[in-house]
Coordinates of C-alpha atoms in Angstrom, one line a residue:
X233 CA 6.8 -37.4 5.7
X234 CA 9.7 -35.7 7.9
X235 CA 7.8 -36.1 11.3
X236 CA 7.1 -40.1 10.1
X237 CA 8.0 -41.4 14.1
X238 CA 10.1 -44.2 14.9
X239 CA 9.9 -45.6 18.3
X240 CA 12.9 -47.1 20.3
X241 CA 11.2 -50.6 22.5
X242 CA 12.2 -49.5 25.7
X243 CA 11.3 -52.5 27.1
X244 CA 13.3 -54.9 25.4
X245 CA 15.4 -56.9 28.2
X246 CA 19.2 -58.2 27.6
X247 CA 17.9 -61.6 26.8
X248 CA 15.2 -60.0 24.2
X249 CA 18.8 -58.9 22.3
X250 CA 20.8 -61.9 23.0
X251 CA 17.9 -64.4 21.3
X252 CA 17.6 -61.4 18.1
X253 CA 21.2 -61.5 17.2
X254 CA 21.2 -65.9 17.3
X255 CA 18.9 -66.0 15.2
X256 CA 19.6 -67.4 12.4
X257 CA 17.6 -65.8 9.9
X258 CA 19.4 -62.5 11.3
X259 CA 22.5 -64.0 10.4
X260 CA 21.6 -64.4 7.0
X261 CA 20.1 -60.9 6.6
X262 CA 23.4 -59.4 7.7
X263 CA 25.8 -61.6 5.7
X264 CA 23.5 -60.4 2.1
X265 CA 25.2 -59.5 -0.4
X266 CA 25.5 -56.1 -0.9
X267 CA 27.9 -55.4 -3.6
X268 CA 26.4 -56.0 -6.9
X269 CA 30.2 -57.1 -8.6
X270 CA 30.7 -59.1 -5.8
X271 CA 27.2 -60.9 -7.0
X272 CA 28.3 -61.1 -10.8
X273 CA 31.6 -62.7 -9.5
X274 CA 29.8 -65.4 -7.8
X275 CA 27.6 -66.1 -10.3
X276 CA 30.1 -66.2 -12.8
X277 CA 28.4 -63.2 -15.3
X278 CA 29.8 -60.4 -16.7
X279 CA 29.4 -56.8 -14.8
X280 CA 29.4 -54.4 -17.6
X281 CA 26.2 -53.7 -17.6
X282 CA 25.8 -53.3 -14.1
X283 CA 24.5 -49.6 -12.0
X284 CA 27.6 -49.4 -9.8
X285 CA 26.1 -46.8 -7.5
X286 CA 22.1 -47.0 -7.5
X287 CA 20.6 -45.3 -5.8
X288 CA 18.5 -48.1 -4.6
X289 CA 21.2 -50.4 -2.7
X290 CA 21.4 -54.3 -4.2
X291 CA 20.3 -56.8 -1.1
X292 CA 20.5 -60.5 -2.1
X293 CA 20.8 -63.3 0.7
X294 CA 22.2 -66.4 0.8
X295 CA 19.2 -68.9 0.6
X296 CA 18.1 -66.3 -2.9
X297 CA 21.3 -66.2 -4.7
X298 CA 21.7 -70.0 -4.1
X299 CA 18.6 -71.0 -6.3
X300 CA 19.8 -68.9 -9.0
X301 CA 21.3 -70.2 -11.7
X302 CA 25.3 -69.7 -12.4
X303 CA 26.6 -68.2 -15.6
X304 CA 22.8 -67.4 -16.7
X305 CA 22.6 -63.5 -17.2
X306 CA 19.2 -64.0 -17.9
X307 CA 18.2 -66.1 -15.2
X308 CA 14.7 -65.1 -14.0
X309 CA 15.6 -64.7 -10.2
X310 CA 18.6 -62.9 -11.2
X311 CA 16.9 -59.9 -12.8
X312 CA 15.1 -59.1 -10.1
X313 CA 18.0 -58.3 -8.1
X314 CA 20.7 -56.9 -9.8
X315 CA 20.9 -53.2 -10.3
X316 CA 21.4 -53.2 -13.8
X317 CA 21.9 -49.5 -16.8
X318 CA 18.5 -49.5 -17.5
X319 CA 17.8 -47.8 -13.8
X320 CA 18.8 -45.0 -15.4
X321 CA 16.5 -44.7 -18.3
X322 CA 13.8 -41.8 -17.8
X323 CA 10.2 -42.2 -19.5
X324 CA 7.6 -39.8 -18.9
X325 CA 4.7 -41.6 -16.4
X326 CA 7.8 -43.3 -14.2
X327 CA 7.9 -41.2 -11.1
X328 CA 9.3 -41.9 -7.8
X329 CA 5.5 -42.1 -5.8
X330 CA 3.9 -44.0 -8.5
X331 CA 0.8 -44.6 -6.3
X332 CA 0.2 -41.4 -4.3
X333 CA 1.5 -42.7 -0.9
X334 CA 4.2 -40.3 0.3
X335 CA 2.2 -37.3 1.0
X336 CA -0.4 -39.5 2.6
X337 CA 1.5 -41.4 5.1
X338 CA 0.2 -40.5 8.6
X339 CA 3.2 -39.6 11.5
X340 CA 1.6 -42.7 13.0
X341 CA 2.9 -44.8 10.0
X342 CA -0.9 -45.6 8.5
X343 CA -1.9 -45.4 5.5
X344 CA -5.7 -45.2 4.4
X345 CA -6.8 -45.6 1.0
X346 CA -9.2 -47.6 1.4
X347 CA -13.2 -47.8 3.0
X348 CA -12.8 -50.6 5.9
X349 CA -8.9 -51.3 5.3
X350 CA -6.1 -49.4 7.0
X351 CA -2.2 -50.1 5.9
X352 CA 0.8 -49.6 8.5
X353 CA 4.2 -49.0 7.0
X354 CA 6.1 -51.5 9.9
X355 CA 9.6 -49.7 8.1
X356 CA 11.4 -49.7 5.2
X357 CA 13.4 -53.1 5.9
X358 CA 13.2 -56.0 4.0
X359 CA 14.8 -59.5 2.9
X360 CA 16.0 -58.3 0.0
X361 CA 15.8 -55.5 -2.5
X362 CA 13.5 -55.9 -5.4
X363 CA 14.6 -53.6 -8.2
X364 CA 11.0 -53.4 -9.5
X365 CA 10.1 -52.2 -5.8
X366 CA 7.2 -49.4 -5.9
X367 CA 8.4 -47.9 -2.4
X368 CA 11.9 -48.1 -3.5
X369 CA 12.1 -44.0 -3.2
X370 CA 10.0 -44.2 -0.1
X371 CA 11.5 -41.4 2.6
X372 CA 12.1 -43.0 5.8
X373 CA 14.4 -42.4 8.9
X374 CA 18.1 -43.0 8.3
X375 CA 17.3 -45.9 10.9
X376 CA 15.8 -48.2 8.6
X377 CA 18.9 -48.3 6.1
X378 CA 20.3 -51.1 7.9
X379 CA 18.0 -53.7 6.7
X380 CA 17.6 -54.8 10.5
X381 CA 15.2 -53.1 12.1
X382 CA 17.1 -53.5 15.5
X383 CA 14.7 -52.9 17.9
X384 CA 12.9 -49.7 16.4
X385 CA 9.5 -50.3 15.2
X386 CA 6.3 -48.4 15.3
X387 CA 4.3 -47.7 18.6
X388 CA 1.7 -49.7 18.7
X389 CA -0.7 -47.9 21.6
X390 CA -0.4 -44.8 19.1
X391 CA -1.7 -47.2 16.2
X392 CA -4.4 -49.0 17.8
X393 CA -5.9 -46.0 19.9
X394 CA -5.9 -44.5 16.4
X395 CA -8.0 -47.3 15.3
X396 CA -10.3 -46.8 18.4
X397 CA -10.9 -44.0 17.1
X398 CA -12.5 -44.8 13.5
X399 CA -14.9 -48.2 14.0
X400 CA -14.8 -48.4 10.6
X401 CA -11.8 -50.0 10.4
X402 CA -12.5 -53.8 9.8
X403 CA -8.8 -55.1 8.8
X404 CA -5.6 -53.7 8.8
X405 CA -2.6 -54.5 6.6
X406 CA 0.6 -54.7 7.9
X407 CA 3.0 -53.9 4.9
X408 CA 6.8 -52.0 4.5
X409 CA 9.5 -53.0 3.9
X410 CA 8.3 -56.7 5.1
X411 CA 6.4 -56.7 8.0
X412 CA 8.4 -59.9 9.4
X413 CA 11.6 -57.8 9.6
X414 CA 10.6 -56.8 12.6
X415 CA 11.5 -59.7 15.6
X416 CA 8.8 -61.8 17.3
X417 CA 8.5 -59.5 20.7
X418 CA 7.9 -56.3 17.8
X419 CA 5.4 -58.6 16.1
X420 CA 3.5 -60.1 18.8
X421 CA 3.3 -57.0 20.5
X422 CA 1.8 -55.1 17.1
X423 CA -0.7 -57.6 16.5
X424 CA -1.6 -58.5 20.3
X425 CA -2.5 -54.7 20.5
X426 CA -4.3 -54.5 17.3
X427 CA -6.6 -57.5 17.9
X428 CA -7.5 -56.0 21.0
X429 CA -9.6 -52.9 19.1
X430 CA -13.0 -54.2 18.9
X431 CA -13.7 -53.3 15.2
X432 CA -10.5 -55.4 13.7
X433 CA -11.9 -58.3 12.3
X434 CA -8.4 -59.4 10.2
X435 CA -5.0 -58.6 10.1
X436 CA -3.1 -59.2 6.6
X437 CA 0.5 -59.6 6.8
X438 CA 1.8 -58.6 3.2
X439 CA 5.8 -60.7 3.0
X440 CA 8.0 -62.5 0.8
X441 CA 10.0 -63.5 4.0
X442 CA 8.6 -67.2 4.1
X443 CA 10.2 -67.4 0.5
X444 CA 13.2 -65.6 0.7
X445 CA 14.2 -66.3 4.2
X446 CA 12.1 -69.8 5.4
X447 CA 14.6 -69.8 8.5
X448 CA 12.4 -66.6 9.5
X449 CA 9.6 -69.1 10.3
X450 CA 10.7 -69.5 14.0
X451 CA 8.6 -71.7 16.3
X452 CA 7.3 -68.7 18.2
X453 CA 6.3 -66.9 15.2
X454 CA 4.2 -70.2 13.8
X455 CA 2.4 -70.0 17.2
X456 CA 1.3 -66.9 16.8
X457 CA 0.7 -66.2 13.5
X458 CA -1.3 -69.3 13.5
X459 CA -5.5 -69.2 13.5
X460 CA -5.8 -72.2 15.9
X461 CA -8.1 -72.2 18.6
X462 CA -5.4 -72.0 21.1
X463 CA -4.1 -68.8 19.6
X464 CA -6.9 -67.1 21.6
X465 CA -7.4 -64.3 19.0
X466 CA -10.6 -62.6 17.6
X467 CA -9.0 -61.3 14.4
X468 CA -8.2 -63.5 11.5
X469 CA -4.4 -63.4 10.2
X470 CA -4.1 -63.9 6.4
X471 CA -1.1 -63.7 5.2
X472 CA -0.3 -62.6 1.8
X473 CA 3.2 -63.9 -0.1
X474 CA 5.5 -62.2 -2.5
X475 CA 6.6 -64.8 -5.1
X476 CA 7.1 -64.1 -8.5
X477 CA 8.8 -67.3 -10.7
X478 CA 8.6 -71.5 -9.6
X479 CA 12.4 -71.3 -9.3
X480 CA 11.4 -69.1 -5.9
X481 CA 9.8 -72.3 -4.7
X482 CA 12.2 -74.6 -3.5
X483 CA 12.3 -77.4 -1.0
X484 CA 12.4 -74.9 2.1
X485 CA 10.4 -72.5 0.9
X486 CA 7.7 -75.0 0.6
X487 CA 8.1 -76.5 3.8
X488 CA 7.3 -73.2 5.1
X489 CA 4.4 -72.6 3.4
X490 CA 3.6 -76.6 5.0
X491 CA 4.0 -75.3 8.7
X492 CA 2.1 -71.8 7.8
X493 CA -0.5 -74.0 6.7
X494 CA -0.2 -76.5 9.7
X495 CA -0.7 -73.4 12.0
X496 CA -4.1 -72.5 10.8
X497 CA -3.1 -69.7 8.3
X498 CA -5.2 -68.3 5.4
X499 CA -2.5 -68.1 2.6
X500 CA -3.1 -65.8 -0.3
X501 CA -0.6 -65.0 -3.2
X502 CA 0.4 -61.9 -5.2
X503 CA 2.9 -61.6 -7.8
X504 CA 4.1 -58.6 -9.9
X505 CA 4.3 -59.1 -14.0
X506 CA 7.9 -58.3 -14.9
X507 CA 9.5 -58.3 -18.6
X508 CA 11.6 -60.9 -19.5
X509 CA 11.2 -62.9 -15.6
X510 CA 7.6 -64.2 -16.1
X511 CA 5.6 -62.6 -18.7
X512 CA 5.6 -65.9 -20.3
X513 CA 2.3 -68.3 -20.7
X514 CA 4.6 -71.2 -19.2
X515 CA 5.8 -69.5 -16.2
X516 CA 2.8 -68.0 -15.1
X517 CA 1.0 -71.3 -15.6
X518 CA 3.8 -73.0 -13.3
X519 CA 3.5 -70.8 -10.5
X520 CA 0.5 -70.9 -10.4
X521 CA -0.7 -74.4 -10.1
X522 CA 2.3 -75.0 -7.7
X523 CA 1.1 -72.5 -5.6
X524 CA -2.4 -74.0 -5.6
X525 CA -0.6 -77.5 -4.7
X526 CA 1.3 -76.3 -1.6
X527 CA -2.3 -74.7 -0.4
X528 CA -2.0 -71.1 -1.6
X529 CA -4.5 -69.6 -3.4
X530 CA -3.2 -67.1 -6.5
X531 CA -5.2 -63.7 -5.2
X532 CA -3.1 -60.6 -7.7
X533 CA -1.1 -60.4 -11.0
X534 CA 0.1 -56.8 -10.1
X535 CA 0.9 -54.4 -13.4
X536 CA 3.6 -53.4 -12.6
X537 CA 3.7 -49.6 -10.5
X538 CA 5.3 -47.0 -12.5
X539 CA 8.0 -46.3 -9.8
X540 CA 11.5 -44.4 -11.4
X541 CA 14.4 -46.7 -12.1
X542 CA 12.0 -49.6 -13.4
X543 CA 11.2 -48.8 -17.0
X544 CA 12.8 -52.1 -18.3
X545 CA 10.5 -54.5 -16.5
X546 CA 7.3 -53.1 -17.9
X547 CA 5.1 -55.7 -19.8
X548 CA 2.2 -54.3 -21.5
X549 CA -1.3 -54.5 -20.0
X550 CA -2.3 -55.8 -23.4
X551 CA 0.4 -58.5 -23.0
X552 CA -0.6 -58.8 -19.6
X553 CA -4.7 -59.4 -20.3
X554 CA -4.0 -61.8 -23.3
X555 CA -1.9 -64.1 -20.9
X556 CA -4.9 -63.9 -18.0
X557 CA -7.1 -65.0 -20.9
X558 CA -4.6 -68.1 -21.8
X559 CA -4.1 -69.0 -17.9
X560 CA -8.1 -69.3 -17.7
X561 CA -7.9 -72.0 -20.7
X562 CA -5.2 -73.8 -19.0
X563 CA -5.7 -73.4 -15.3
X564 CA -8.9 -73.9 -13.3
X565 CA -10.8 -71.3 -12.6
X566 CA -9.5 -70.8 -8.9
X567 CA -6.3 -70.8 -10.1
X568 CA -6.2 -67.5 -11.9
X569 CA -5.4 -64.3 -10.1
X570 CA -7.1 -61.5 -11.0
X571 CA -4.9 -59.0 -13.5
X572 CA -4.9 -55.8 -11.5
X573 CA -2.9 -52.2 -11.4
X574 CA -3.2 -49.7 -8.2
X575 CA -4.3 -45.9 -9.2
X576 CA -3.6 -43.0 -7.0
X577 CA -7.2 -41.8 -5.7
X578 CA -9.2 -44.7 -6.9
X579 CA -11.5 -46.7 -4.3
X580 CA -9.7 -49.9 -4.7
X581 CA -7.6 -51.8 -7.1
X582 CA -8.3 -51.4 -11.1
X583 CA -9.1 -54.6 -12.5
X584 CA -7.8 -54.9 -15.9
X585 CA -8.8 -58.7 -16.7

């Protein structure tokens, strides 16, 4: 893991940095809250039960902490934010590579696991900080700490002439962090190189930017990240969202999905089970059909990954199968993710309903 490389863009002009910093969705990454009293004072909620110094640092932007609710300590949305006691709590099985990744991480930034699919770690920078987050302990540069990646990214000629290299290779994942922390130059460049290997048939973009951040959605990324005809590109780009509760969904965030759509995308979901923020028949339900109504199909109900520091959100995979089986009597069939959990060293993901 300690030879992991970052990459400066060497190219990058004057006007490259000029058009990063006015974005806005930069703006709004930089402004996050980061002090979790600060949070609890704004949300008018008592902070004796926060972590005051986890070791997993609270990031919560503006457009997130505006669709929580005030005053509601229990407020779904909340919870997954807020570093809370409970981070503390040790229980055999809870470890801080729950899934076998940090001793398999290449100095390229890859990641195989599994036959036909390659994963590249883009960095460790994302939206905001999930305290349920399965790479939460994942060691990367001192760079990346910043939440901006700032012009460092990996190399993308190392990447795809590694790719080259194996034919077998039919889709990569592009994964983190969020892979649309990077800027558009960074992302264009990435996937422009990695369509160009002859074996990459599709290019999954694993984010919960769209949600968190919909200001991310710039007109130069839509174009791009589109399947169009006019995008001129031989790989497919499916992209794969983040969203856990309804309340994630609002008016923006849906409009996003909208123009994602407009572009040509393929739009899966994923969504983690947590205690207490939607292991409930009703929200599950919710999420699901709203997701099918903006044009996203409901792809994984994760288990949640046994990383350290996330004991308290762990639902039973009992629990867990008993609400697939309600969902299937309430939703249509299409509707219904399938219940999964990763295992280190298994061929793919474990379905467990």
């Amino acid at each position: 893991m300690n030879n992991y490389r970052i990459k400066q863009k060497n190219h990058r002009t004057l006007v490259d940095s000029v058009e990063d910093r006015s974005h806005p969705w930069k703006k709004i990454v930089a402004e996050a809250v980061r002090d979790p009293v600060e949070l609890c004072r704004r949300l008018e909620i008592s902070d004796e039960n926060l972590d005051l110094n986890p070791d997993f640092p609270m990031l919560v932007p503006e457009p997130f902490l505006q669709r929580i609710k005030p005053a509601d300590p229990s407020d779904p949305l909340l919870l997954q934010v807020l570093p809370r006691k409970e981070e503390s709590t040790v229980r055999p099985g809870f470890t801080t590579d729950p899934v076998g990744e940090n001793g398999n991480l290449s100095p390229e930034g890859t990641l195989s696991k599994y036959h036909g699919r390659s994963l590249i770690v883009t960095g460790k920078a994302c939206s905001i900080h999930c305290r349920f987050c399965f790479r939460r302990h994942l060691p990367l540069p001192e760079i990346e700490k910043n939440s901006i990646s700032g012009g460092f990214c990996i190399d993308p000629e190392t990447i795809a002439a590694q790719f080259e290299a194996d034919p077998t290779i039919h889709e990569v994942i592009l994964s983190g962090g969020d892979p649309l922390m990077l800027n558009d130059r960074q992302l264009q460049d990435l996937i422009f190189r990695l369509d160009q290997v002859p074996s990459i048939q599709r290019i999954r973009i694993h984010t919960r930017m769209p949600i968190i951040i919909p200001q991310r959605l710039t007109e130069k990324l839509l174009s791009f990240l589109g399947n169009n005809k006019r995008c001129a590109r031989a790989a497919k780009i499916i992209m794969v969202l983040h969203v856990n509760h309804p309340n994630e969904l609002d008016s923006r965030g849906c409009q996003a999905i909208e123009e994602l759509i407009d572009s040509g995308g393929i739009l899966l979901s994923q969504t983690v089970l947590l205690r207490q923020v939607n292991d409930s028949l009703p929200a599950l339900a919710e999420l699901f059909e709203r997701l099918i109504n903006l044009g996203v199909m409901p792809y994984y109900l994760h288990q949640l990954d046994r990383v350290a520091g996330t004991t308290h959100f762990e639902v039973s995979p009992e629990k867990g199968c008993d609400l697939i089986t309600k969902l299937r009597t309430r939703l249509p069939g299409y509707a219904v993710p399938r219940y999964v959990r990763e295992i280190s060293g298994e061929p793919g993901k474990v379905v467990l309903k």
